[in-house]
Amino acid sequence: PSLATTFLDLPLTNPLMNASGVWCSVASQLEALLESESGAMVTKSCTLEPRDGNPEPRYRVLDGNKPWGSINSMGLPNEGFPYYLRYTERHDYETKPLFISISGLTLDDNLAMVDSLKDAVTPAILEVNLSCPNVPGKAQLGYDFDAMDTLLAEVTSGYGQRQLGVKLPPYFDIAHFDEAAAILNRYPSVAFVTCINSIGNALAIDINSESVIIKPKDGFGGLGGDYVLPTALANVNAFFRRCPEKAVIGCGGVKSGQEAFLHLLAGATLVQMGTALYEEGPGIFARVKAELLSIMAQKGYENLSDFQGKLKTL
Ligand SMILES: O=C(O)c1[nH]c(=O)[nH]c(=O)c1Cl
């Protein structure tokens, strides 16, 4: 079988990539992703200026009893937009496509970054993060439909209607899938949606210390890992059904070929890994590729298109 695929008409050797934020904040990590067997890669969401982010501990793996996952309240630590723009100028696009993620603290900051990217005419693919749950005082744009609509109008226009994508928070209500998709479908240049970001503001508690386990926001943080897989699959399939003109990138709960297969079946074109990559490192891509190929072989599938988006209902 073959894992070859295309995304926005770009050829990829396989559909696997990192989730923004994991193993992609500094050049050494980005170079490790380039060397890895991922089919593509994305940078850490950046703000206009560098940020230290929230106080530590701000990331913890939750691996008491199975299932396992992670909680994080990083607070958007990043090297600042110019650092990542410079990286896009020296990336080897022949090896694999690069996405650049932006998460401006204000609409003006997002527009300033978009304007610089438009002038840079870089092959990097823009993913606008609408779903960071961890900046104190900043509500997630993806949960404010008016603000999301305004941002999309300004950003798509500012980007000269060049193709871009958005990183969405998980939604949990059919009416919200309907409303978010209706807004997104009014912007043809939004060529893909990445579902999902972490499930915001979960609370992990340690029974021995009788305490929360991360410092920021009294322990409230974004949840990732096994816990979010069914919600991630629902969001992938909901937007796959509602946005036939757009591609869906699946993210959430992928740690083996099995979950990658499920995301593809639900409608994802590419599949991102966050928590599992954080814990295992970039070697995970070779493992998950092999597992996915083995599942395809067992099922008699030659190409991803043999099952991609072909989830059955009862
Ligand atoms: O705290 C973070 O940096 C963070 N953490 C997340 O789980 N998702 C995001 O989009 C971001 Cl920007």
Short mmCIF file of C-alpha atoms in Angstrom, two decimals, residues 34-169:
data_model
loop_
_atom_site.label_atom_id
_atom_site.label_comp_id
_atom_site.label_asym_id
_atom_site.label_seq_id
_atom_site.Cartn_x
_atom_site.Cartn_y
_atom_site.Cartn_z
CA LEU A 34 12.29 18.11 8.74
CA GLU A 35 14.58 15.09 9.26
CA SER A 36 11.73 12.97 10.61
CA GLU A 37 9.42 10.82 8.51
CA SER A 38 6.49 13.23 8.84
CA GLY A 39 4.81 14.14 5.56
CA ALA A 40 4.52 17.80 6.55
CA MET A 41 5.20 20.06 9.55
CA VAL A 42 3.84 23.18 11.25
CA THR A 43 5.44 25.86 13.44
CA LYS A 44 4.41 26.81 16.97
CA SER A 45 1.60 29.40 16.89
CA CYS A 46 3.32 32.75 17.05
CA THR A 47 2.45 36.22 18.25
CA LEU A 48 3.92 39.41 16.78
CA GLU A 49 6.40 39.75 19.69
CA PRO A 50 8.26 36.94 21.47
CA ARG A 51 6.52 35.60 24.59
CA ASP A 52 7.73 33.69 27.63
CA GLY A 53 4.28 32.21 28.19
CA ASN A 54 2.76 31.06 31.45
CA PRO A 55 4.67 30.05 34.64
CA GLU A 56 5.71 26.40 35.01
CA PRO A 57 4.65 23.68 35.58
CA ARG A 58 2.48 24.29 32.52
CA TYR A 59 2.48 20.87 30.77
CA ARG A 60 1.83 17.50 32.38
CA VAL A 61 1.16 14.05 30.97
CA LEU A 62 -1.81 12.32 32.59
CA ASP A 63 -0.81 8.67 32.68
CA GLY A 64 -2.27 7.35 35.93
CA ASN A 65 -4.71 4.65 34.86
CA LYS A 66 -5.35 4.18 31.14
CA PRO A 67 -6.46 6.09 29.10
CA TRP A 68 -3.73 8.71 29.06
CA GLY A 69 -3.37 12.24 27.80
CA SER A 70 -1.97 15.65 28.63
CA ILE A 71 -2.98 18.95 30.11
CA ASN A 72 -1.26 22.20 29.12
CA SER A 73 -1.46 25.88 29.78
CA MET A 74 1.69 27.00 27.94
CA GLY A 75 0.32 30.50 27.37
CA LEU A 76 1.58 30.90 23.80
CA PRO A 77 5.34 30.93 24.49
CA ASN A 78 7.07 31.56 21.16
CA GLU A 79 10.07 33.30 19.53
CA GLY A 80 7.90 35.92 17.84
CA PHE A 81 6.67 36.15 14.26
CA PRO A 82 9.95 37.34 12.62
CA TYR A 83 11.73 34.20 13.86
CA TYR A 84 9.22 31.89 12.17
CA LEU A 85 9.02 34.04 9.04
CA ARG A 86 12.81 33.68 8.75
CA TYR A 87 12.44 29.92 9.16
CA THR A 88 9.91 29.81 6.29
CA GLU A 89 12.54 31.52 4.13
CA ARG A 90 15.11 28.78 4.71
CA HIS A 91 12.86 25.68 4.86
CA ASP A 92 13.52 22.93 2.30
CA TYR A 93 10.10 22.71 0.59
CA GLU A 94 11.30 19.88 -1.65
CA THR A 95 11.54 17.65 1.41
CA LYS A 96 8.08 18.39 2.80
CA PRO A 97 5.48 21.17 2.99
CA LEU A 98 5.64 23.63 5.89
CA PHE A 99 2.69 25.26 7.62
CA ILE A 100 3.11 28.45 9.64
CA SER A 101 0.67 28.97 12.52
CA ILE A 102 -0.20 32.45 13.78
CA SER A 103 -2.16 33.34 16.89
CA GLY A 104 -2.14 37.10 17.26
CA LEU A 105 -3.26 38.59 20.57
CA THR A 106 -5.32 41.16 18.66
CA LEU A 107 -6.94 41.38 15.24
CA ASP A 108 -4.38 44.02 14.27
CA ASP A 109 -1.52 41.71 15.24
CA ASN A 110 -3.02 38.94 13.09
CA LEU A 111 -3.43 41.36 10.19
CA ALA A 112 0.16 42.61 10.55
CA MET A 113 1.48 39.03 10.38
CA VAL A 114 -0.80 38.17 7.44
CA ASP A 115 0.36 41.29 5.60
CA SER A 116 4.04 40.36 6.06
CA LEU A 117 3.34 36.80 4.90
CA LYS A 118 1.51 38.04 1.82
CA ASP A 119 4.48 40.24 0.87
CA ALA A 120 6.93 37.41 1.63
CA VAL A 121 5.21 35.22 -0.99
CA THR A 122 6.41 32.13 0.85
CA PRO A 123 5.35 28.56 -0.06
CA ALA A 124 4.50 28.05 3.64
CA ILE A 125 0.81 27.34 4.24
CA LEU A 126 -0.89 29.66 6.74
CA GLU A 127 -2.89 28.11 9.62
CA VAL A 128 -4.66 30.81 11.68
CA ASN A 129 -5.15 29.63 15.25
CA LEU A 130 -8.65 30.54 16.47
CA SER A 131 -8.51 28.32 19.51
CA CYS A 132 -5.76 28.97 22.04
CA PRO A 133 -7.47 28.34 25.41
CA ASN A 134 -4.60 29.43 27.64
CA VAL A 135 -3.98 33.16 27.40
CA PRO A 136 -5.57 34.58 30.57
CA GLY A 137 -8.22 37.14 29.67
CA LYS A 138 -8.36 36.06 26.02
CA ALA A 139 -11.50 34.17 25.01
CA GLN A 140 -11.10 31.66 22.20
CA LEU A 141 -12.03 33.32 18.91
CA GLY A 142 -13.54 30.04 17.71
CA TYR A 143 -16.21 30.35 20.40
CA ASP A 144 -17.18 33.93 19.48
CA PHE A 145 -18.87 33.55 16.08
CA ASP A 146 -19.15 37.29 15.39
CA ALA A 147 -15.47 37.86 16.18
CA MET A 148 -14.54 34.81 14.07
CA ASP A 149 -16.56 36.14 11.13
CA THR A 150 -14.93 39.58 11.39
CA LEU A 151 -11.45 38.05 11.66
CA LEU A 152 -12.03 35.83 8.61
CA ALA A 153 -13.31 38.75 6.54
CA GLU A 154 -10.25 40.87 7.43
CA VAL A 155 -7.66 38.09 7.24
CA THR A 156 -8.84 36.59 3.91
CA SER A 157 -8.91 40.06 2.41
CA GLY A 158 -5.54 40.98 3.94
CA TYR A 159 -4.06 37.77 2.56
CA GLY A 160 -5.30 38.68 -0.92
CA GLN A 161 -7.65 35.68 -0.98
CA ARG A 162 -4.59 33.34 -0.97
CA GLN A 163 -5.49 29.89 0.39
CA LEU A 164 -5.19 29.53 4.17
CA GLY A 165 -6.64 27.41 6.97
CA VAL A 166 -7.94 27.80 10.49
CA LYS A 167 -7.29 25.77 13.67
CA LEU A 168 -10.65 25.28 15.35
CA PRO A 169 -11.58 24.50 18.93
#
